[in-house]
PDB file of C-alpha atoms in Angstrom:
ATOM      1  CA  MET A 262    -225.090 -44.015 -13.844  1.00 53.00           C
ATOM      2  CA  ILE A 263    -222.383 -43.657 -16.283  1.00 58.00           C
ATOM      3  CA  PHE A 264    -222.937 -43.292 -20.001  1.00 58.00           C
ATOM      4  CA  ARG A 265    -220.121 -44.040 -22.235  1.00 66.00           C
ATOM      5  CA  GLY A 266    -220.262 -41.366 -24.899  1.00 67.00           C
ATOM      6  CA  THR A 267    -223.119 -39.435 -26.624  1.00 71.00           C
ATOM      7  CA  THR A 268    -224.344 -42.476 -28.824  1.00 72.00           C
ATOM      8  CA  SER A 269    -224.275 -45.307 -26.125  1.00 80.00           C
ATOM      9  CA  HIS A 270    -227.299 -47.769 -26.119  1.00 84.00           C
ATOM     10  CA  THR A 271    -228.003 -47.018 -22.456  1.00 85.00           C
ATOM     11  CA  ARG A 272    -228.022 -43.174 -22.918  1.00 85.00           C
ATOM     12  CA  ARG A 273    -230.362 -43.181 -25.957  1.00 87.00           C
ATOM     13  CA  SER A 274    -232.724 -45.783 -23.845  1.00 88.00           C
ATOM     14  CA  CYS A 275    -232.955 -43.489 -21.108  1.00 89.00           C
ATOM     15  CA  GLN A 276    -233.533 -40.272 -23.233  1.00 89.00           C
ATOM     16  CA  THR A 277    -236.058 -42.109 -25.155  1.00 89.00           C
ATOM     17  CA  VAL A 278    -237.885 -42.880 -21.951  1.00 89.00           C
ATOM     18  CA  LEU A 279    -237.493 -39.594 -20.567  1.00 93.00           C
ATOM     19  CA  ALA A 280    -238.930 -37.887 -23.826  1.00 92.00           C
ATOM     20  CA  ALA A 281    -241.857 -40.206 -23.921  1.00 90.00           C
ATOM     21  CA  HIS A 282    -243.007 -39.259 -20.302  1.00 91.00           C
ATOM     22  CA  LEU A 283    -242.414 -35.607 -20.876  1.00 94.00           C
ATOM     23  CA  LEU A 284    -244.476 -35.629 -24.096  1.00 93.00           C
ATOM     24  CA  SER A 285    -247.206 -37.536 -22.362  1.00 92.00           C
ATOM     25  CA  ILE A 286    -247.094 -35.290 -19.007  1.00 94.00           C
ATOM     26  CA  ALA A 287    -247.246 -32.083 -21.053  1.00 95.00           C
ATOM     27  CA  ARG A 288    -250.185 -33.251 -22.870  1.00 94.00           C
ATOM     28  CA  VAL A 289    -252.078 -34.426 -19.944  1.00 94.00           C
ATOM     29  CA  ILE A 290    -251.616 -31.304 -18.138  1.00 95.00           C
ATOM     30  CA  ALA A 291    -252.437 -28.881 -20.995  1.00 94.00           C
ATOM     31  CA  PRO A 292    -256.239 -28.635 -20.119  1.00 94.00           C
ATOM     32  CA  ILE A 293    -255.503 -27.669 -16.536  1.00 95.00           C
ATOM     33  CA  LEU A 294    -252.367 -25.938 -16.780  1.00 96.00           C
ATOM     34  CA  PRO A 295    -252.128 -24.526 -20.361  1.00 95.00           C
ATOM     35  CA  HIS A 296    -249.390 -21.922 -20.041  1.00 96.00           C
ATOM     36  CA  LEU A 297    -246.844 -24.456 -17.959  1.00 96.00           C
ATOM     37  CA  ALA A 298    -247.637 -27.221 -20.722  1.00 95.00           C
ATOM     38  CA  GLU A 299    -247.152 -24.799 -23.447  1.00 96.00           C
ATOM     39  CA  ASP A 300    -243.939 -23.603 -22.003  1.00 97.00           C
ATOM     40  CA  VAL A 301    -242.761 -27.043 -21.818  1.00 95.00           C
ATOM     41  CA  TRP A 302    -243.686 -27.628 -25.395  1.00 94.00           C
ATOM     42  CA  GLN A 303    -241.905 -24.599 -26.432  1.00 95.00           C
ATOM     43  CA  ASN A 304    -238.730 -25.626 -25.142  1.00 95.00           C
ATOM     44  CA  LEU A 305    -238.407 -29.256 -26.072  1.00 92.00           C
ATOM     45  CA  PRO A 306    -235.094 -29.935 -27.657  1.00 90.00           C
ATOM     46  CA  PHE A 307    -237.020 -31.948 -30.634  1.00 89.00           C
ATOM     47  CA  GLN A 308    -239.930 -31.604 -32.422  1.00 89.00           C
ATOM     48  CA  PHE A 309    -242.996 -33.860 -32.113  1.00 89.00           C
ATOM     49  CA  THR A 310    -244.772 -34.945 -35.118  1.00 87.00           C
ATOM     50  CA  VAL A 311    -248.385 -35.606 -35.609  1.00 83.00           C
ATOM     51  CA  GLN A 312    -249.741 -38.692 -37.391  1.00 81.00           C
ATOM     52  CA  ASP A 313    -249.796 -36.764 -40.781  1.00 86.00           C
ATOM     53  CA  GLY A 314    -246.040 -36.194 -40.444  1.00 86.00           C
ATOM     54  CA  SER A 315    -246.240 -32.157 -39.769  1.00 89.00           C
ATOM     55  CA  ALA A 316    -244.646 -30.866 -36.449  1.00 89.00           C
ATOM     56  CA  ALA A 317    -247.086 -29.925 -33.952  1.00 90.00           C
ATOM     57  CA  LYS A 318    -245.968 -26.285 -32.996  1.00 92.00           C
ATOM     58  CA  PHE A 319    -248.334 -26.123 -29.901  1.00 93.00           C
ATOM     59  CA  VAL A 320    -249.229 -28.555 -27.214  1.00 93.00           C
ATOM     60  CA  PHE A 321    -253.127 -28.430 -28.383  1.00 91.00           C
ATOM     61  CA  GLU A 322    -251.943 -29.514 -31.900  1.00 90.00           C
ATOM     62  CA  SER A 323    -251.116 -32.791 -30.425  1.00 88.00           C
ATOM     63  CA  LYS A 324    -253.549 -35.482 -29.293  1.00 84.00           C
ATOM     64  CA  TRP A 325    -254.309 -36.905 -25.941  1.00 83.00           C
ATOM     65  CA  PRO A 326    -251.716 -39.583 -25.300  1.00 81.00           C
ATOM     66  CA  ALA A 327    -252.704 -43.109 -26.000  1.00 80.00           C
ATOM     67  CA  PRO A 328    -251.688 -45.910 -24.046  1.00 77.00           C
ATOM     68  CA  ASN A 329    -249.299 -48.104 -25.503  1.00 76.00           C
ATOM     69  CA  GLU A 330    -250.542 -51.860 -25.383  1.00 80.00           C
ATOM     70  CA  LYS A 331    -247.069 -53.348 -25.202  1.00 77.00           C
ATOM     71  CA  TRP A 332    -246.274 -51.472 -22.287  1.00 72.00           C
ATOM     72  CA  LEU A 333    -249.221 -52.707 -20.346  1.00 76.00           C
ATOM     73  CA  ALA A 334    -249.248 -56.339 -21.282  1.00 79.00           C
ATOM     74  CA  PHE A 335    -248.025 -58.143 -18.405  1.00 77.00           C
ATOM     75  CA  PRO A 336    -247.052 -61.919 -18.385  1.00 80.00           C
ATOM     76  CA  ILE A 337    -249.484 -64.065 -16.636  1.00 79.00           C
ATOM     77  CA  GLU A 338    -246.628 -65.114 -13.793  1.00 81.00           C
ATOM     78  CA  GLU A 339    -246.195 -61.404 -12.844  1.00 83.00           C
ATOM     79  CA  ILE A 340    -249.973 -60.864 -12.515  1.00 83.00           C
ATOM     80  CA  ASP A 341    -249.997 -63.816 -10.036  1.00 86.00           C
ATOM     81  CA  PHE A 342    -246.868 -62.819  -8.190  1.00 89.00           C
ATOM     82  CA  TRP A 343    -248.235 -59.309  -7.546  1.00 86.00           C
ATOM     83  CA  ALA A 344    -251.718 -60.692  -6.575  1.00 87.00           C
ATOM     84  CA  LYS A 345    -250.003 -62.858  -4.038  1.00 89.00           C
ATOM     85  CA  ILE A 346    -247.837 -59.780  -2.799  1.00 90.00           C
ATOM     86  CA  LEU A 347    -251.226 -57.681  -2.542  1.00 90.00           C
ATOM     87  CA  GLU A 348    -253.189 -60.837  -0.545  1.00 90.00           C
ATOM     88  CA  VAL A 349    -250.283 -60.950   1.858  1.00 90.00           C
ATOM     89  CA  ILE A 350    -249.927 -57.058   2.576  1.00 89.00           C
ATOM     90  CA  SER A 351    -253.783 -57.092   2.972  1.00 88.00           C
ATOM     91  CA  HIS A 352    -253.492 -59.227   5.908  1.00 85.00           C
ATOM     92  CA  PHE A 353    -251.484 -56.777   7.799  1.00 82.00           C
ATOM     93  CA  THR A 354    -253.437 -53.610   7.003  1.00 70.00           C
TER      94      THR A 354
END
């Protein structure tokens, strides 16, 4: 993938998606692998701010990630399409 400059829209979009996933993964694994999650958190290249506007210095100062309802909303056409795909697959398994 070629990015044109450090401020290109494509580059910023990719960085935003990767940052969102990294933050979610670090918070989800924290109860199971606290040392690894904290190591990731301490080496983030940016600060994570909680709802009151303060920076979360430790992974346990952040809350469990909440699902983004916009990301979970599928158009009805896509739901029907994937239902048909799953039905076809079920005939062969």
